[in-house]
Amino acid sequence: MTPFPIYPQRLVADIRRVLPPEGIVALDNGIYKIWFARNYKAHNPNTVLLDNALATMGAGLPSAMAAHLVHPDRPVISVCGDGGFMMNSQELETAVRMGMHITVVILRDDGYGMIRWKQANMGFTDFGLDYGNPDFVKYAESYGANGYRVESADALLPLLDRCISNPGVHVIDCPVDYSENDRILNTELRERAVAI
Ligand SMILES: Cc1ncc(C[n+]2csc(CCOP(=O)(O)OP(=O)(O)O)c2C)c(N)n1
């Protein structure tokens, strides 16, 4: 049985598997960005939109829309955290109105995962990072988009395939398991760096 909620490593692998070499992944800003930076192999230039400078949350959905406008013939998948998605989710209205074809994966951990990871790394207590979310399926549908909820890790890949193959605005609510972020990306990375 594949673990569920999905591990970020599995998500990165599934998105790589489902996208053709010219497909575009547009990332918002959250801890999954680190997993993509480490594990996602780009086959062509400008196929991974990753803002690592100002790292502005809320950019994932609009950058996917822009990528679609520039390359309407290519599949575009945006990956957002629930926090970042909710900062600009109203742009779903624009995407639907303009008849775009994009797929948005919302990694739902009901919290600010990246800040949790950073606070753990700095030895701070886990404080003030949890929040609730709307029902993302109903939320997407209220804009006239298609909403889906992933119920098992193995269901994600075929769903992504269906979404990138069928024109429309597709929003996927995908529960994510971030329990390994601290061990792998804080402790083990540090140990490795010292060993090298
Ligand atoms: C506009 C903005 N506000 C705050 C931050 C600082 N910040 C970086 S990541 C992050 C949390 C991201 O949470 P979420 O979008 O749910 O993604 P997760 O890390 O949980 O996958 C915050 C608050 C930022 N980069 N941009």
Short mmCIF file of C-alpha atoms in Angstrom, two decimals, residues 3-193:
data_model
loop_
_atom_site.label_atom_id
_atom_site.label_comp_id
_atom_site.label_asym_id
_atom_site.label_seq_id
_atom_site.Cartn_x
_atom_site.Cartn_y
_atom_site.Cartn_z
CA PRO A 3 1.63 5.85 1.84
CA PHE A 4 -1.08 8.51 1.84
CA PRO A 5 -1.26 11.53 2.27
CA ILE A 6 1.28 11.71 -0.50
CA TYR A 7 4.99 12.28 0.12
CA PRO A 8 6.42 15.30 -1.73
CA GLN A 9 9.04 13.01 -3.31
CA ARG A 10 6.26 10.93 -4.88
CA LEU A 11 4.46 14.05 -6.10
CA VAL A 12 7.61 15.32 -7.82
CA ALA A 13 8.16 11.93 -9.48
CA ASP A 14 4.54 11.73 -10.68
CA ILE A 15 4.60 15.22 -12.18
CA ARG A 16 7.87 14.43 -13.98
CA ARG A 17 6.34 11.19 -15.27
CA VAL A 18 3.14 12.79 -16.53
CA LEU A 19 4.59 15.89 -18.21
CA PRO A 20 6.21 15.64 -21.64
CA PRO A 21 9.66 17.28 -21.98
CA GLU A 22 8.12 20.59 -23.12
CA GLY A 23 5.48 20.59 -20.35
CA ILE A 24 5.73 23.42 -17.82
CA VAL A 25 5.57 23.24 -14.05
CA ALA A 26 4.79 26.58 -12.34
CA LEU A 27 5.62 26.55 -8.64
CA ASP A 28 4.22 28.76 -5.93
CA ASN A 29 6.40 29.20 -2.84
CA GLY A 30 6.40 26.60 -0.10
CA ILE A 31 8.47 23.68 1.11
CA TYR A 32 7.61 21.55 -1.98
CA LYS A 33 9.78 24.01 -3.92
CA ILE A 34 12.83 22.54 -2.19
CA TRP A 35 11.77 19.03 -3.16
CA PHE A 36 11.32 20.14 -6.79
CA ALA A 37 14.67 21.94 -6.80
CA ARG A 38 16.40 18.77 -5.59
CA ASN A 39 14.46 16.04 -7.42
CA TYR A 40 12.79 17.36 -10.60
CA LYS A 41 14.78 16.90 -13.79
CA ALA A 42 14.06 19.58 -16.38
CA HIS A 43 14.42 18.38 -19.96
CA ASN A 44 14.09 21.80 -21.62
CA PRO A 45 14.91 25.40 -20.64
CA ASN A 46 12.17 27.47 -19.00
CA THR A 47 10.01 24.47 -18.14
CA VAL A 48 10.35 24.92 -14.36
CA LEU A 49 9.09 28.28 -13.11
CA LEU A 50 10.63 28.54 -9.65
CA ASP A 51 10.95 31.93 -8.01
CA ASN A 52 13.76 31.58 -5.53
CA ALA A 53 14.61 35.27 -5.15
CA LEU A 54 11.73 37.22 -3.58
CA ALA A 55 9.93 33.87 -3.34
CA THR A 56 6.52 35.48 -3.41
CA MET A 57 3.63 33.31 -2.32
CA GLY A 58 0.62 33.61 -4.60
CA ALA A 59 2.65 33.51 -7.82
CA GLY A 60 1.99 29.88 -8.76
CA LEU A 61 -1.46 30.24 -10.29
CA PRO A 62 -0.78 33.51 -12.20
CA SER A 63 2.55 32.21 -13.53
CA ALA A 64 0.81 29.07 -14.79
CA MET A 65 -1.76 31.26 -16.53
CA ALA A 66 0.99 33.35 -18.12
CA ALA A 67 2.83 30.20 -19.23
CA HIS A 68 -0.37 28.98 -20.85
CA LEU A 69 -0.81 32.30 -22.69
CA VAL A 70 2.75 32.09 -24.03
CA HIS A 71 2.58 28.36 -24.86
CA PRO A 72 -1.11 27.47 -25.32
CA ASP A 73 -0.14 24.17 -26.93
CA ARG A 74 1.86 22.88 -23.95
CA PRO A 75 0.55 21.23 -20.76
CA VAL A 76 0.98 23.45 -17.69
CA ILE A 77 0.77 22.26 -14.09
CA SER A 78 0.93 24.67 -11.17
CA VAL A 79 1.95 23.33 -7.76
CA CYS A 80 0.86 25.43 -4.80
CA GLY A 81 0.66 25.09 -1.05
CA ASP A 82 -2.74 25.74 0.47
CA GLY A 83 -1.40 29.01 1.93
CA GLY A 84 0.07 30.31 -1.33
CA PHE A 85 -2.90 29.21 -3.41
CA MET A 86 -5.31 31.13 -1.18
CA MET A 87 -3.29 34.33 -1.64
CA ASN A 88 -4.30 34.62 -5.31
CA SER A 89 -6.96 31.98 -5.85
CA GLN A 90 -9.43 34.58 -7.15
CA GLU A 91 -7.50 34.45 -10.43
CA LEU A 92 -9.36 31.21 -11.10
CA GLU A 93 -12.13 33.50 -12.33
CA THR A 94 -9.80 34.97 -14.97
CA ALA A 95 -8.55 31.54 -16.01
CA VAL A 96 -12.10 30.21 -16.42
CA ARG A 97 -13.34 33.34 -18.18
CA MET A 98 -10.47 33.21 -20.65
CA GLY A 99 -11.02 29.52 -21.34
CA MET A 100 -7.52 28.49 -20.26
CA HIS A 101 -6.19 24.98 -19.97
CA ILE A 102 -4.21 24.68 -16.74
CA THR A 103 -3.99 22.22 -13.87
CA VAL A 104 -3.45 23.40 -10.31
CA VAL A 105 -2.30 20.97 -7.62
CA ILE A 106 -2.91 22.27 -4.10
CA LEU A 107 -0.73 20.50 -1.56
CA ARG A 108 -2.89 20.60 1.52
CA ASP A 109 -1.23 20.38 4.93
CA ASP A 110 -3.52 22.96 6.58
CA GLY A 111 -0.52 25.04 7.57
CA TYR A 112 2.58 27.01 6.56
CA GLY A 113 4.77 23.94 5.92
CA MET A 114 7.90 25.81 4.94
CA ILE A 115 7.84 28.00 8.04
CA ARG A 116 7.29 24.87 10.16
CA TRP A 117 10.40 23.38 8.57
CA LYS A 118 12.41 26.57 9.11
CA GLN A 119 11.30 26.98 12.71
CA ALA A 120 12.23 23.37 13.43
CA ASN A 121 15.66 24.01 11.91
CA MET A 122 16.16 27.04 14.14
CA GLY A 123 15.10 25.23 17.29
CA PHE A 124 11.90 27.26 17.75
CA THR A 125 8.68 25.74 19.04
CA ASP A 126 6.00 24.83 16.54
CA PHE A 127 3.68 27.80 17.00
CA GLY A 128 1.02 29.67 15.03
CA LEU A 129 1.33 27.74 11.79
CA ASP A 130 -1.99 25.91 11.47
CA TYR A 131 -5.13 27.14 9.74
CA GLY A 132 -8.27 25.79 8.10
CA ASN A 133 -9.13 25.70 4.42
CA PRO A 134 -12.24 25.87 2.29
CA ASP A 135 -13.45 22.72 0.57
CA PHE A 136 -11.21 23.14 -2.48
CA VAL A 137 -13.41 20.99 -4.73
CA LYS A 138 -16.48 23.12 -4.04
CA TYR A 139 -14.34 26.26 -4.16
CA ALA A 140 -13.07 25.39 -7.66
CA GLU A 141 -16.55 24.51 -8.82
CA SER A 142 -17.92 27.82 -7.56
CA TYR A 143 -15.64 29.50 -10.14
CA GLY A 144 -16.78 27.14 -12.90
CA ALA A 145 -13.51 25.18 -12.73
CA ASN A 146 -13.24 21.42 -12.28
CA GLY A 147 -12.44 20.31 -8.73
CA TYR A 148 -10.95 16.96 -7.68
CA ARG A 149 -9.79 15.45 -4.40
CA VAL A 150 -7.00 12.87 -4.35
CA GLU A 151 -8.00 9.95 -2.11
CA SER A 152 -4.92 7.73 -2.54
CA ALA A 153 -1.31 8.21 -3.67
CA ASP A 154 -1.86 5.97 -6.69
CA ALA A 155 -4.80 8.07 -7.86
CA LEU A 156 -2.73 11.19 -8.51
CA LEU A 157 -0.87 10.19 -11.68
CA PRO A 158 -3.94 9.07 -13.69
CA LEU A 159 -5.82 12.16 -12.51
CA LEU A 160 -2.99 14.46 -13.63
CA ASP A 161 -2.92 12.66 -16.96
CA ARG A 162 -6.67 13.19 -17.40
CA CYS A 163 -6.38 16.87 -16.48
CA ILE A 164 -3.53 17.73 -18.84
CA SER A 165 -5.29 15.82 -21.65
CA ASN A 166 -8.66 17.57 -21.31
CA PRO A 167 -8.91 21.34 -21.83
CA GLY A 168 -10.17 23.37 -18.88
CA VAL A 169 -9.20 24.74 -15.51
CA HIS A 170 -8.55 21.80 -13.21
CA VAL A 171 -7.98 22.16 -9.46
CA ILE A 172 -6.72 19.18 -7.47
CA ASP A 173 -6.89 19.06 -3.69
CA CYS A 174 -3.98 16.80 -2.74
CA PRO A 175 -3.30 16.04 0.95
CA VAL A 176 0.45 15.97 1.58
CA ASP A 177 2.59 14.30 4.26
CA TYR A 178 5.37 16.68 5.32
CA SER A 179 6.48 14.61 8.31
CA GLU A 180 9.88 13.84 6.75
CA ASN A 181 10.83 17.43 5.90
CA ASP A 182 12.73 18.05 9.11
CA ARG A 183 14.60 14.73 9.17
CA ILE A 184 15.65 14.73 5.51
CA LEU A 185 15.99 18.43 4.67
CA ASN A 186 17.36 19.61 8.01
CA THR A 187 19.14 16.81 9.92
CA GLU A 188 20.32 14.45 7.17
CA LEU A 189 21.35 17.22 4.77
CA ARG A 190 23.43 18.83 7.49
CA GLU A 191 25.08 15.48 8.35
CA ARG A 192 25.88 14.91 4.68
CA ALA A 193 27.35 18.36 4.27
#
